[in-house]
């Protein structure tokens, strides 16, 4: 852990998305120095994430991190890099899986440095603006207030 902390000076959590190649590449390279998990129930995740500085995950794991005020790296099918206000829509186009994003793992150090400069408020705002139930329902057209159908 000392070498990783010297290099990265933080703890990371990676959520196993089972079918993602990026997870296994990161696991192979840093697995001894990271906390690797398989599954934490959604009703318990907030009790776990506060122990970490950054979360590397895909899909819901990214939004759980952002909602907790933590920066998130997208690592699923491929490494997608840091989720930021200016690129979150691009991440969402591929369900925050990193699919066809192919960011180079060499950039991970840069992404971690940038992640550490994000405020918890910025992270929570991204989760609220892009991942809330109301936002999702509005996007698919059933969240709008419509007059009741009278038969």
mmCIF file of C-alpha atoms in Angstrom:
data_model
loop_
_atom_site.group_PDB
_atom_site.id
_atom_site.type_symbol
_atom_site.label_atom_id
_atom_site.label_comp_id
_atom_site.label_asym_id
_atom_site.label_seq_id
_atom_site.Cartn_x
_atom_site.Cartn_y
_atom_site.Cartn_z
ATOM 1 C CA UNK A 1 0.000 0.000 0.000
ATOM 2 C CA UNK A 2 2.899 2.359 0.707
ATOM 3 C CA UNK A 3 4.024 2.426 -2.949
ATOM 4 C CA UNK A 4 0.501 3.138 -4.190
ATOM 5 C CA UNK A 5 -0.049 5.828 -1.544
ATOM 6 C CA UNK A 6 3.271 7.408 -2.503
ATOM 7 C CA UNK A 7 2.239 7.410 -6.127
ATOM 8 C CA UNK A 8 -1.440 8.297 -5.712
ATOM 9 C CA UNK A 9 -1.757 9.544 -2.097
ATOM 10 C CA UNK A 10 -5.328 8.305 -1.741
ATOM 11 C CA UNK A 11 -7.566 5.276 -1.451
ATOM 12 C CA UNK A 12 -9.726 4.127 -4.341
ATOM 13 C CA UNK A 13 -12.742 1.855 -4.495
ATOM 14 C CA UNK A 14 -13.489 -0.062 -7.655
ATOM 15 C CA UNK A 15 -16.814 -1.738 -8.141
ATOM 16 C CA UNK A 16 -16.678 -4.990 -10.114
ATOM 17 C CA UNK A 17 -18.994 -4.650 -13.089
ATOM 18 C CA UNK A 18 -18.181 -8.264 -14.025
ATOM 19 C CA UNK A 19 -18.209 -7.748 -17.772
ATOM 20 C CA UNK A 20 -15.902 -4.751 -17.976
ATOM 21 C CA UNK A 21 -12.426 -5.135 -19.377
ATOM 22 C CA UNK A 22 -11.210 -1.885 -17.782
ATOM 23 C CA UNK A 23 -11.935 -3.223 -14.294
ATOM 24 C CA UNK A 24 -9.651 -6.188 -14.871
ATOM 25 C CA UNK A 25 -6.855 -4.071 -16.354
ATOM 26 C CA UNK A 26 -6.951 -1.762 -13.333
ATOM 27 C CA UNK A 27 -7.242 -4.765 -11.030
ATOM 28 C CA UNK A 28 -4.198 -6.417 -12.629
ATOM 29 C CA UNK A 29 -2.147 -3.248 -12.361
ATOM 30 C CA UNK A 30 -3.239 -1.921 -8.944
ATOM 31 C CA UNK A 31 -5.270 -4.719 -7.346
ATOM 32 C CA UNK A 32 -2.983 -5.135 -4.366
ATOM 33 C CA UNK A 33 -3.246 -1.441 -3.526
ATOM 34 C CA UNK A 34 -6.974 -0.829 -4.064
ATOM 35 C CA UNK A 35 -10.066 -1.881 -2.204
ATOM 36 C CA UNK A 36 -11.862 -4.155 -4.653
ATOM 37 C CA UNK A 37 -15.489 -4.971 -3.987
ATOM 38 C CA UNK A 38 -18.081 -7.077 -5.706
ATOM 39 C CA UNK A 39 -21.383 -5.799 -4.366
ATOM 40 C CA UNK A 40 -22.722 -3.556 -1.650
ATOM 41 C CA UNK A 41 -26.507 -3.218 -1.336
ATOM 42 C CA UNK A 42 -27.796 0.219 -2.361
ATOM 43 C CA UNK A 43 -29.286 0.841 1.079
ATOM 44 C CA UNK A 44 -25.786 0.474 2.619
ATOM 45 C CA UNK A 45 -23.522 2.163 0.068
ATOM 46 C CA UNK A 46 -23.524 5.557 1.824
ATOM 47 C CA UNK A 47 -22.080 3.819 4.900
ATOM 48 C CA UNK A 48 -19.173 2.548 2.832
ATOM 49 C CA UNK A 49 -18.210 5.247 0.347
ATOM 50 C CA UNK A 50 -17.278 7.922 2.874
ATOM 51 C CA UNK A 51 -14.100 5.928 3.611
ATOM 52 C CA UNK A 52 -12.678 6.789 0.190
ATOM 53 C CA UNK A 53 -11.461 9.795 -1.765
ATOM 54 C CA UNK A 54 -12.419 8.636 -5.268
ATOM 55 C CA UNK A 55 -14.617 5.885 -6.686
ATOM 56 C CA UNK A 56 -13.835 4.078 -9.926
ATOM 57 C CA UNK A 57 -16.929 2.279 -11.154
ATOM 58 C CA UNK A 58 -19.541 2.195 -13.870
ATOM 59 C CA UNK A 59 -23.236 2.964 -14.084
ATOM 60 C CA UNK A 60 -24.981 3.264 -10.744
ATOM 61 C CA UNK A 61 -21.683 3.135 -8.856
ATOM 62 C CA UNK A 62 -20.637 6.418 -10.468
ATOM 63 C CA UNK A 63 -23.903 8.093 -9.472
ATOM 64 C CA UNK A 64 -23.707 6.713 -5.935
ATOM 65 C CA UNK A 65 -20.249 8.260 -5.604
ATOM 66 C CA UNK A 66 -21.308 11.593 -7.065
ATOM 67 C CA UNK A 67 -24.391 11.710 -4.831
ATOM 68 C CA UNK A 68 -22.093 11.169 -1.828
ATOM 69 C CA UNK A 69 -19.957 14.107 -3.001
ATOM 70 C CA UNK A 70 -17.089 11.955 -4.272
ATOM 71 C CA UNK A 71 -15.412 12.271 -7.661
ATOM 72 C CA UNK A 72 -15.818 9.254 -9.926
ATOM 73 C CA UNK A 73 -13.680 7.604 -12.573
ATOM 74 C CA UNK A 74 -15.618 5.615 -15.154
ATOM 75 C CA UNK A 75 -14.229 2.089 -15.518
ATOM 76 C CA UNK A 76 -16.472 -0.499 -17.137
ATOM 77 C CA UNK A 77 -16.142 -1.941 -20.613
ATOM 78 C CA UNK A 78 -13.244 0.443 -21.069
ATOM 79 C CA UNK A 79 -11.620 3.125 -18.980
ATOM 80 C CA UNK A 80 -13.670 6.252 -19.660
ATOM 81 C CA UNK A 81 -11.780 8.636 -17.411
ATOM 82 C CA UNK A 82 -12.952 11.187 -14.881
ATOM 83 C CA UNK A 83 -16.638 12.130 -14.910
ATOM 84 C CA UNK A 84 -16.858 15.924 -15.098
ATOM 85 C CA UNK A 85 -19.635 18.464 -15.660
ATOM 86 C CA UNK A 86 -18.499 19.017 -19.264
ATOM 87 C CA UNK A 87 -18.320 15.291 -20.175
ATOM 88 C CA UNK A 88 -21.051 13.636 -18.101
ATOM 89 C CA UNK A 89 -23.504 13.684 -21.032
ATOM 90 C CA UNK A 90 -20.964 11.782 -23.156
ATOM 91 C CA UNK A 91 -20.590 9.224 -20.356
ATOM 92 C CA UNK A 92 -24.361 8.893 -20.119
ATOM 93 C CA UNK A 93 -24.655 8.200 -23.854
ATOM 94 C CA UNK A 94 -22.967 4.867 -23.143
ATOM 95 C CA UNK A 95 -24.659 4.299 -19.753
ATOM 96 C CA UNK A 96 -21.496 5.299 -17.918
ATOM 97 C CA UNK A 97 -19.717 2.133 -18.995
ATOM 98 C CA UNK A 98 -16.743 3.680 -20.791
ATOM 99 C CA UNK A 99 -17.859 1.817 -23.928
ATOM 100 C CA UNK A 100 -15.824 3.024 -26.899
ATOM 101 C CA UNK A 101 -14.320 5.819 -24.829
ATOM 102 C CA UNK A 102 -10.975 4.047 -24.546
ATOM 103 C CA UNK A 103 -9.142 6.543 -22.355
ATOM 104 C CA UNK A 104 -5.575 5.442 -21.737
ATOM 105 C CA UNK A 105 -4.878 4.135 -18.229
ATOM 106 C CA UNK A 106 -1.694 6.218 -18.313
ATOM 107 C CA UNK A 107 -4.034 9.229 -17.923
ATOM 108 C CA UNK A 108 -5.371 7.817 -14.667
ATOM 109 C CA UNK A 109 -2.766 9.720 -12.610
ATOM 110 C CA UNK A 110 -3.861 12.975 -14.275
ATOM 111 C CA UNK A 111 -7.526 12.092 -13.752
ATOM 112 C CA UNK A 112 -6.919 11.390 -10.068
ATOM 113 C CA UNK A 113 -5.156 14.730 -9.619
ATOM 114 C CA UNK A 114 -8.043 16.531 -11.306
ATOM 115 C CA UNK A 115 -10.591 14.519 -9.304
ATOM 116 C CA UNK A 116 -9.025 15.674 -6.051
ATOM 117 C CA UNK A 117 -9.730 19.283 -7.047
ATOM 118 C CA UNK A 118 -13.475 18.697 -7.530
ATOM 119 C CA UNK A 119 -15.642 19.955 -4.714
ATOM 120 C CA UNK A 120 -18.242 17.690 -3.103
ATOM 121 C CA UNK A 121 -20.862 20.241 -4.195
ATOM 122 C CA UNK A 122 -19.852 19.867 -7.859
ATOM 123 C CA UNK A 123 -20.117 16.095 -7.579
ATOM 124 C CA UNK A 124 -23.529 16.241 -5.899
ATOM 125 C CA UNK A 125 -24.775 18.730 -8.491
ATOM 126 C CA UNK A 126 -23.799 16.356 -11.326
ATOM 127 C CA UNK A 127 -25.694 13.540 -9.602
ATOM 128 C CA UNK A 128 -28.717 15.735 -9.046
ATOM 129 C CA UNK A 129 -28.802 17.223 -12.550
ATOM 130 C CA UNK A 130 -28.129 14.004 -14.437
ATOM 131 C CA UNK A 131 -29.030 11.088 -12.211
ATOM 132 C CA UNK A 132 -32.104 11.958 -10.197
ATOM 133 C CA UNK A 133 -35.344 10.082 -10.743
ATOM 134 C CA UNK A 134 -37.128 13.300 -11.711
ATOM 135 C CA UNK A 135 -34.474 14.123 -14.303
ATOM 136 C CA UNK A 136 -34.669 10.609 -15.727
ATOM 137 C CA UNK A 137 -38.460 10.667 -15.929
ATOM 138 C CA UNK A 138 -38.383 14.077 -17.616
ATOM 139 C CA UNK A 139 -35.917 12.769 -20.211
ATOM 140 C CA UNK A 140 -38.110 9.825 -21.132
ATOM 141 C CA UNK A 141 -41.192 12.000 -21.214
ATOM 142 C CA UNK A 142 -43.188 10.666 -18.287
ATOM 143 C CA UNK A 143 -42.023 13.115 -15.666
ATOM 144 C CA UNK A 144 -43.831 16.085 -17.139
ATOM 145 C CA UNK A 145 -46.994 17.293 -15.501
ATOM 146 C CA UNK A 146 -49.833 16.404 -17.835
ATOM 147 C CA UNK A 147 -53.556 16.762 -17.342
ATOM 148 C CA UNK A 148 -55.283 13.524 -16.328
ATOM 149 C CA UNK A 149 -56.887 11.496 -19.098
ATOM 150 C CA UNK A 150 -60.664 11.641 -18.803
ATOM 151 C CA UNK A 151 -62.499 8.685 -20.294
#
